[in-house]
PDB file of C-alpha atoms in Angstrom:
ATOM      1  CA  UNK A   1     -26.137  -0.094  -3.783  1.00 43.00           C
ATOM      2  CA  UNK A   2     -24.625  -1.328  -0.499  1.00 47.00           C
ATOM      3  CA  UNK A   3     -23.704   1.826   1.408  1.00 51.00           C
ATOM      4  CA  UNK A   4     -20.906  -0.093   3.135  1.00 59.00           C
ATOM      5  CA  UNK A   5     -19.108  -0.746  -0.140  1.00 72.00           C
ATOM      6  CA  UNK A   6     -16.374   1.642  -1.176  1.00 79.00           C
ATOM      7  CA  UNK A   7     -17.464   3.868  -4.088  1.00 83.00           C
ATOM      8  CA  UNK A   8     -15.209   4.661  -7.065  1.00 86.00           C
ATOM      9  CA  UNK A   9     -13.192   7.840  -6.687  1.00 89.00           C
ATOM     10  CA  UNK A  10     -14.569  10.760  -8.705  1.00 88.00           C
ATOM     11  CA  UNK A  11     -14.360  14.514  -8.218  1.00 87.00           C
ATOM     12  CA  UNK A  12     -18.047  14.399  -7.216  1.00 89.00           C
ATOM     13  CA  UNK A  13     -17.265  12.232  -4.191  1.00 88.00           C
ATOM     14  CA  UNK A  14     -17.809  13.971  -0.872  1.00 89.00           C
ATOM     15  CA  UNK A  15     -14.900  14.391   1.527  1.00 88.00           C
ATOM     16  CA  UNK A  16     -16.905  12.573   4.192  1.00 88.00           C
ATOM     17  CA  UNK A  17     -17.459   9.566   1.927  1.00 87.00           C
ATOM     18  CA  UNK A  18     -13.811   9.560   0.851  1.00 88.00           C
ATOM     19  CA  UNK A  19     -12.564   9.526   4.437  1.00 84.00           C
ATOM     20  CA  UNK A  20     -15.053   6.840   5.462  1.00 82.00           C
ATOM     21  CA  UNK A  21     -13.307   4.145   3.401  1.00 83.00           C
ATOM     22  CA  UNK A  22      -9.887   2.541   3.337  1.00 84.00           C
ATOM     23  CA  UNK A  23      -7.511   3.317   0.451  1.00 85.00           C
ATOM     24  CA  UNK A  24      -4.106   1.715  -0.109  1.00 85.00           C
ATOM     25  CA  UNK A  25      -1.232   4.153  -0.380  1.00 85.00           C
ATOM     26  CA  UNK A  26      -0.530   2.901  -3.910  1.00 85.00           C
ATOM     27  CA  UNK A  27      -4.147   3.600  -4.880  1.00 87.00           C
ATOM     28  CA  UNK A  28      -3.928   7.116  -3.470  1.00 89.00           C
ATOM     29  CA  UNK A  29      -0.705   7.738  -5.388  1.00 86.00           C
ATOM     30  CA  UNK A  30      -2.318   6.471  -8.614  1.00 87.00           C
ATOM     31  CA  UNK A  31      -5.326   8.752  -8.072  1.00 90.00           C
ATOM     32  CA  UNK A  32      -3.027  11.712  -7.494  1.00 86.00           C
ATOM     33  CA  UNK A  33      -1.158  10.972 -10.733  1.00 85.00           C
ATOM     34  CA  UNK A  34      -4.448  10.518 -12.578  1.00 86.00           C
ATOM     35  CA  UNK A  35      -5.599  13.963 -11.495  1.00 84.00           C
ATOM     36  CA  UNK A  36      -2.284  15.732 -12.056  1.00 83.00           C
ATOM     37  CA  UNK A  37      -1.216  15.946  -8.416  1.00 83.00           C
ATOM     38  CA  UNK A  38       2.158  15.114  -6.815  1.00 81.00           C
ATOM     39  CA  UNK A  39       2.132  11.383  -6.089  1.00 79.00           C
ATOM     40  CA  UNK A  40       4.787  11.014  -3.389  1.00 75.00           C
ATOM     41  CA  UNK A  41       4.923  11.524   0.343  1.00 75.00           C
ATOM     42  CA  UNK A  42       3.204   9.826   3.244  1.00 80.00           C
ATOM     43  CA  UNK A  43      -0.207   8.251   2.995  1.00 82.00           C
ATOM     44  CA  UNK A  44      -1.681  11.109   5.014  1.00 82.00           C
ATOM     45  CA  UNK A  45      -0.174  13.635   2.583  1.00 82.00           C
ATOM     46  CA  UNK A  46      -1.655  11.814  -0.407  1.00 86.00           C
ATOM     47  CA  UNK A  47      -5.057  11.707   1.253  1.00 87.00           C
ATOM     48  CA  UNK A  48      -4.864  15.431   1.986  1.00 87.00           C
ATOM     49  CA  UNK A  49      -4.066  16.233  -1.666  1.00 88.00           C
ATOM     50  CA  UNK A  50      -7.125  14.293  -2.777  1.00 91.00           C
ATOM     51  CA  UNK A  51      -9.253  16.065  -0.182  1.00 90.00           C
ATOM     52  CA  UNK A  52      -7.984  19.334  -1.616  1.00 88.00           C
ATOM     53  CA  UNK A  53      -8.968  18.076  -5.078  1.00 88.00           C
ATOM     54  CA  UNK A  54     -12.477  17.338  -3.838  1.00 89.00           C
ATOM     55  CA  UNK A  55     -12.720  20.791  -2.261  1.00 87.00           C
ATOM     56  CA  UNK A  56     -11.202  22.604  -5.237  1.00 84.00           C
ATOM     57  CA  UNK A  57      -7.999  23.722  -3.518  1.00 78.00           C
ATOM     58  CA  UNK A  58      -5.481  21.264  -5.038  1.00 67.00           C
ATOM     59  CA  UNK A  59      -2.211  22.367  -6.639  1.00 62.00           C
ATOM     60  CA  UNK A  60      -1.069  20.660  -9.898  1.00 59.00           C
ATOM     61  CA  UNK A  61       2.265  18.855 -10.255  1.00 56.00           C
ATOM     62  CA  UNK A  62       5.249  20.382 -12.073  1.00 52.00           C
ATOM     63  CA  UNK A  63       6.185  19.732 -15.709  1.00 47.00           C
ATOM     64  CA  UNK A  64       8.004  16.593 -16.849  1.00 47.00           C
ATOM     65  CA  UNK A  65      10.707  18.344 -18.869  1.00 49.00           C
ATOM     66  CA  UNK A  66      12.300  20.052 -15.892  1.00 53.00           C
ATOM     67  CA  UNK A  67      12.078  16.881 -13.784  1.00 51.00           C
ATOM     68  CA  UNK A  68      13.699  14.791 -16.513  1.00 53.00           C
ATOM     69  CA  UNK A  69      16.575  17.226 -16.903  1.00 54.00           C
ATOM     70  CA  UNK A  70      17.062  17.449 -13.146  1.00 52.00           C
ATOM     71  CA  UNK A  71      17.288  13.675 -12.710  1.00 50.00           C
ATOM     72  CA  UNK A  72      19.720  13.244 -15.607  1.00 53.00           C
ATOM     73  CA  UNK A  73      22.025  15.983 -14.359  1.00 55.00           C
ATOM     74  CA  UNK A  74      22.022  14.795 -10.749  1.00 50.00           C
ATOM     75  CA  UNK A  75      25.297  13.688  -9.183  1.00 55.00           C
ATOM     76  CA  UNK A  76      24.772  10.276  -7.630  1.00 62.00           C
ATOM     77  CA  UNK A  77      25.158  10.068  -3.854  1.00 76.00           C
ATOM     78  CA  UNK A  78      24.971   7.008  -1.543  1.00 86.00           C
ATOM     79  CA  UNK A  79      21.392   5.764  -1.391  1.00 89.00           C
ATOM     80  CA  UNK A  80      19.419   6.156   1.846  1.00 90.00           C
ATOM     81  CA  UNK A  81      15.716   5.945   2.702  1.00 87.00           C
ATOM     82  CA  UNK A  82      15.597   9.755   2.534  1.00 88.00           C
ATOM     83  CA  UNK A  83      17.155   9.953  -0.962  1.00 88.00           C
ATOM     84  CA  UNK A  84      14.802  11.882  -3.227  1.00 87.00           C
ATOM     85  CA  UNK A  85      14.453   9.991  -6.512  1.00 86.00           C
ATOM     86  CA  UNK A  86      14.552  12.809  -9.042  1.00 82.00           C
ATOM     87  CA  UNK A  87      16.940  15.309  -7.420  1.00 82.00           C
ATOM     88  CA  UNK A  88      19.085  12.332  -6.328  1.00 83.00           C
ATOM     89  CA  UNK A  89      19.309  10.905  -9.845  1.00 82.00           C
ATOM     90  CA  UNK A  90      17.991   7.519  -8.705  1.00 87.00           C
ATOM     91  CA  UNK A  91      18.408   4.649 -11.194  1.00 87.00           C
ATOM     92  CA  UNK A  92      17.490   0.968 -11.158  1.00 89.00           C
ATOM     93  CA  UNK A  93      21.101  -0.167 -11.272  1.00 90.00           C
ATOM     94  CA  UNK A  94      23.388  -2.479  -9.308  1.00 92.00           C
ATOM     95  CA  UNK A  95      23.923   0.104  -6.581  1.00 92.00           C
ATOM     96  CA  UNK A  96      20.162   0.340  -6.021  1.00 92.00           C
ATOM     97  CA  UNK A  97      19.824  -3.448  -6.110  1.00 93.00           C
ATOM     98  CA  UNK A  98      22.487  -3.804  -3.404  1.00 93.00           C
ATOM     99  CA  UNK A  99      20.721  -1.194  -1.276  1.00 93.00           C
ATOM    100  CA  UNK A 100      17.449  -3.159  -1.380  1.00 92.00           C
ATOM    101  CA  UNK A 101      19.265  -6.441  -0.729  1.00 91.00           C
ATOM    102  CA  UNK A 102      20.807  -4.952   2.409  1.00 90.00           C
ATOM    103  CA  UNK A 103      17.529  -3.326   3.458  1.00 88.00           C
ATOM    104  CA  UNK A 104      15.609  -6.615   3.300  1.00 85.00           C
ATOM    105  CA  UNK A 105      18.532  -8.819   4.308  1.00 88.00           C
ATOM    106  CA  UNK A 106      18.292 -10.982   1.185  1.00 87.00           C
ATOM    107  CA  UNK A 107      20.855 -12.254  -1.330  1.00 89.00           C
ATOM    108  CA  UNK A 108      18.713 -11.410  -4.352  1.00 90.00           C
ATOM    109  CA  UNK A 109      16.298  -8.577  -5.028  1.00 91.00           C
ATOM    110  CA  UNK A 110      14.299  -7.975  -8.193  1.00 89.00           C
ATOM    111  CA  UNK A 111      12.882  -4.601  -9.153  1.00 90.00           C
ATOM    112  CA  UNK A 112       9.188  -4.670 -10.058  1.00 87.00           C
ATOM    113  CA  UNK A 113       7.159  -3.028 -12.793  1.00 84.00           C
ATOM    114  CA  UNK A 114       5.263  -1.088 -10.104  1.00 83.00           C
ATOM    115  CA  UNK A 115       8.517   0.456  -8.886  1.00 87.00           C
ATOM    116  CA  UNK A 116       9.523   1.430 -12.423  1.00 85.00           C
ATOM    117  CA  UNK A 117       6.067   2.879 -13.096  1.00 82.00           C
ATOM    118  CA  UNK A 118       6.204   4.912  -9.886  1.00 81.00           C
ATOM    119  CA  UNK A 119       9.518   6.473 -10.897  1.00 83.00           C
ATOM    120  CA  UNK A 120       8.279   7.224 -14.422  1.00 80.00           C
ATOM    121  CA  UNK A 121       5.137   8.799 -13.033  1.00 75.00           C
ATOM    122  CA  UNK A 122       7.117  10.874 -10.533  1.00 76.00           C
ATOM    123  CA  UNK A 123       9.226  12.165 -13.397  1.00 75.00           C
ATOM    124  CA  UNK A 124       6.144  12.824 -15.527  1.00 70.00           C
ATOM    125  CA  UNK A 125       4.524  14.813 -12.716  1.00 68.00           C
ATOM    126  CA  UNK A 126       7.667  16.644 -11.689  1.00 71.00           C
ATOM    127  CA  UNK A 127       7.394  15.066  -8.252  1.00 74.00           C
ATOM    128  CA  UNK A 128      10.642  16.077  -6.549  1.00 79.00           C
ATOM    129  CA  UNK A 129       9.601  14.941  -3.061  1.00 81.00           C
ATOM    130  CA  UNK A 130       9.286  11.194  -3.754  1.00 83.00           C
ATOM    131  CA  UNK A 131      11.940   9.260  -1.829  1.00 87.00           C
ATOM    132  CA  UNK A 132      13.418   5.770  -1.736  1.00 89.00           C
ATOM    133  CA  UNK A 133      11.182   5.122   1.290  1.00 87.00           C
ATOM    134  CA  UNK A 134       8.157   5.911  -0.897  1.00 85.00           C
ATOM    135  CA  UNK A 135       9.464   3.509  -3.538  1.00 88.00           C
ATOM    136  CA  UNK A 136       9.729   0.791  -0.887  1.00 86.00           C
ATOM    137  CA  UNK A 137       6.119   1.479   0.097  1.00 82.00           C
ATOM    138  CA  UNK A 138       5.076   1.027  -3.553  1.00 82.00           C
ATOM    139  CA  UNK A 139       6.926  -2.301  -3.692  1.00 84.00           C
ATOM    140  CA  UNK A 140       5.451  -3.612  -0.443  1.00 79.00           C
ATOM    141  CA  UNK A 141       1.921  -2.439  -1.190  1.00 73.00           C
ATOM    142  CA  UNK A 142       1.883  -4.219  -4.552  1.00 69.00           C
ATOM    143  CA  UNK A 143       3.246  -7.410  -2.984  1.00 71.00           C
ATOM    144  CA  UNK A 144       0.666  -7.380  -0.181  1.00 62.00           C
ATOM    145  CA  UNK A 145      -2.224  -6.739  -2.554  1.00 54.00           C
ATOM    146  CA  UNK A 146      -1.036  -9.355  -5.019  1.00 54.00           C
ATOM    147  CA  UNK A 147      -0.573 -12.158  -2.518  1.00 49.00           C
ATOM    148  CA  UNK A 148      -2.755 -11.153   0.441  1.00 43.00           C
ATOM    149  CA  UNK A 149       0.060 -11.855   2.853  1.00 42.00           C
ATOM    150  CA  UNK A 150       2.388  -9.869   5.038  1.00 40.00           C
ATOM    151  CA  UNK A 151       5.870  -9.063   3.767  1.00 43.00           C
ATOM    152  CA  UNK A 152       8.811  -8.913   6.214  1.00 44.00           C
ATOM    153  CA  UNK A 153       7.965  -6.063   8.570  1.00 42.00           C
ATOM    154  CA  UNK A 154       9.916  -2.853   8.125  1.00 44.00           C
ATOM    155  CA  UNK A 155       9.793   0.502   9.872  1.00 38.00           C
ATOM    156  CA  UNK A 156       7.703   1.907   7.002  1.00 42.00           C
ATOM    157  CA  UNK A 157       5.253  -0.975   6.947  1.00 42.00           C
ATOM    158  CA  UNK A 158       4.654  -0.880  10.710  1.00 38.00           C
ATOM    159  CA  UNK A 159       2.436   2.137  10.123  1.00 43.00           C
ATOM    160  CA  UNK A 160       0.014   0.246   7.888  1.00 61.00           C
ATOM    161  CA  UNK A 161      -3.402  -0.648   9.227  1.00 76.00           C
ATOM    162  CA  UNK A 162      -3.109  -4.074   7.629  1.00 76.00           C
ATOM    163  CA  UNK A 163      -0.170  -4.948   9.849  1.00 74.00           C
ATOM    164  CA  UNK A 164      -2.018  -3.872  12.979  1.00 80.00           C
ATOM    165  CA  UNK A 165      -5.004  -5.930  11.859  1.00 85.00           C
ATOM    166  CA  UNK A 166      -2.879  -9.062  11.407  1.00 84.00           C
ATOM    167  CA  UNK A 167      -1.092  -8.525  14.726  1.00 83.00           C
ATOM    168  CA  UNK A 168      -4.377  -8.291  16.636  1.00 87.00           C
ATOM    169  CA  UNK A 169      -5.824 -11.239  14.711  1.00 89.00           C
ATOM    170  CA  UNK A 170      -2.887 -13.440  15.741  1.00 88.00           C
ATOM    171  CA  UNK A 171      -3.189 -12.265  19.350  1.00 87.00           C
ATOM    172  CA  UNK A 172      -6.803 -13.427  19.575  1.00 90.00           C
ATOM    173  CA  UNK A 173      -6.895 -16.786  21.452  1.00 90.00           C
ATOM    174  CA  UNK A 174      -9.751 -17.911  19.212  1.00 91.00           C
ATOM    175  CA  UNK A 175      -7.457 -18.011  16.154  1.00 89.00           C
ATOM    176  CA  UNK A 176      -4.533 -19.944  17.636  1.00 87.00           C
ATOM    177  CA  UNK A 177      -5.643 -23.445  16.574  1.00 83.00           C
ATOM    178  CA  UNK A 178      -5.983 -22.635  12.871  1.00 84.00           C
ATOM    179  CA  UNK A 179      -3.368 -23.691  10.338  1.00 80.00           C
ATOM    180  CA  UNK A 180      -4.579 -21.328   7.606  1.00 80.00           C
ATOM    181  CA  UNK A 181      -4.520 -18.195   9.762  1.00 83.00           C
ATOM    182  CA  UNK A 182      -3.138 -15.829   7.120  1.00 84.00           C
ATOM    183  CA  UNK A 183      -5.772 -16.888   4.586  1.00 85.00           C
ATOM    184  CA  UNK A 184      -8.534 -16.170   7.102  1.00 89.00           C
ATOM    185  CA  UNK A 185      -6.901 -12.906   8.207  1.00 87.00           C
ATOM    186  CA  UNK A 186      -6.704 -11.720   4.583  1.00 86.00           C
ATOM    187  CA  UNK A 187     -10.360 -12.663   4.025  1.00 87.00           C
ATOM    188  CA  UNK A 188     -11.504 -10.735   7.125  1.00 91.00           C
ATOM    189  CA  UNK A 189      -9.278  -7.761   6.253  1.00 87.00           C
ATOM    190  CA  UNK A 190     -10.917  -7.426   2.842  1.00 86.00           C
ATOM    191  CA  UNK A 191     -14.325  -7.355   4.512  1.00 88.00           C
ATOM    192  CA  UNK A 192     -13.257  -4.646   6.964  1.00 87.00           C
ATOM    193  CA  UNK A 193     -11.267  -2.692   4.393  1.00 82.00           C
ATOM    194  CA  UNK A 194     -14.132  -2.360   1.918  1.00 79.00           C
ATOM    195  CA  UNK A 195     -16.807  -1.103   4.268  1.00 80.00           C
ATOM    196  CA  UNK A 196     -17.303   1.946   6.430  1.00 79.00           C
ATOM    197  CA  UNK A 197     -16.026   2.046   9.964  1.00 78.00           C
ATOM    198  CA  UNK A 198     -12.772   1.425  11.810  1.00 77.00           C
ATOM    199  CA  UNK A 199     -10.173  -0.631   9.921  1.00 81.00           C
ATOM    200  CA  UNK A 200      -9.301  -2.697  12.980  1.00 86.00           C
ATOM    201  CA  UNK A 201      -9.542  -6.335  13.975  1.00 91.00           C
ATOM    202  CA  UNK A 202     -12.380  -7.279  16.304  1.00 92.00           C
ATOM    203  CA  UNK A 203     -13.050 -10.791  17.569  1.00 93.00           C
ATOM    204  CA  UNK A 204     -16.718 -10.251  16.651  1.00 93.00           C
ATOM    205  CA  UNK A 205     -15.668 -10.716  13.015  1.00 93.00           C
ATOM    206  CA  UNK A 206     -15.176 -14.411  13.743  1.00 94.00           C
ATOM    207  CA  UNK A 207     -18.851 -14.675  14.616  1.00 93.00           C
ATOM    208  CA  UNK A 208     -20.039 -12.451  11.778  1.00 93.00           C
ATOM    209  CA  UNK A 209     -18.266 -14.576   9.164  1.00 92.00           C
ATOM    210  CA  UNK A 210     -18.457 -17.906  10.987  1.00 91.00           C
ATOM    211  CA  UNK A 211     -19.830 -19.862   8.015  1.00 91.00           C
ATOM    212  CA  UNK A 212     -17.241 -18.602   5.529  1.00 90.00           C
ATOM    213  CA  UNK A 213     -14.403 -19.290   7.970  1.00 89.00           C
ATOM    214  CA  UNK A 214     -15.688 -22.803   8.617  1.00 89.00           C
ATOM    215  CA  UNK A 215     -15.756 -23.431   4.866  1.00 87.00           C
ATOM    216  CA  UNK A 216     -12.186 -22.195   4.521  1.00 83.00           C
ATOM    217  CA  UNK A 217     -11.083 -24.517   7.341  1.00 82.00           C
ATOM    218  CA  UNK A 218     -12.772 -27.497   5.689  1.00 82.00           C
ATOM    219  CA  UNK A 219     -11.095 -26.698   2.406  1.00 77.00           C
ATOM    220  CA  UNK A 220      -7.720 -26.378   4.128  1.00 70.00           C
ATOM    221  CA  UNK A 221      -8.116 -29.774   5.810  1.00 72.00           C
ATOM    222  CA  UNK A 222      -9.183 -31.369   2.530  1.00 68.00           C
ATOM    223  CA  UNK A 223      -6.041 -30.103   0.794  1.00 64.00           C
ATOM    224  CA  UNK A 224      -3.905 -31.036   3.776  1.00 53.00           C
TER     225      UNK A 224
END
């Protein structure tokens, strides 16, 4: 087995091995739900819960019944990034749609199945801390993973390593002449993401994967 490749997450995984690899926030949340842990909060908080699971010090999530009752009884307040989904009685309604339209500056916004699943899972786990900002992170993470491209940058997304990687990739003078820059950036990111070491862009990657990049450029020109 290639020691650079990310291993599957199991309770037998060492903390050192877990921290050595990159995990998307959505993946961390799914792992927390899978193991009965609260699945909201920052990426660092999710990682810490899983570390606690690996070291035997994790605390389980609350029951669904209480969470369901709490969300149904909640008195709706104006939606903000800090609105907690369950105590705030969050619903996928027109008010929420208008909030996301204003947040992204678009005329139309469609809720996704990942967003709905995240809310259901938060309710199932009694996760009272999950906020609208966390829901936005779920939406953006699924879009980035599904299309290997950068969504419009928001304050939340600026913290992601992927964004920093793309920013540094674009700043490299060696990449300026390419038309298919995002395709190449996504390819290089996957290589860096799935192996041990820093999750940062380095111009040496262009030399390491020279042949694959050249093939991608030829294919781009052929289609163009």
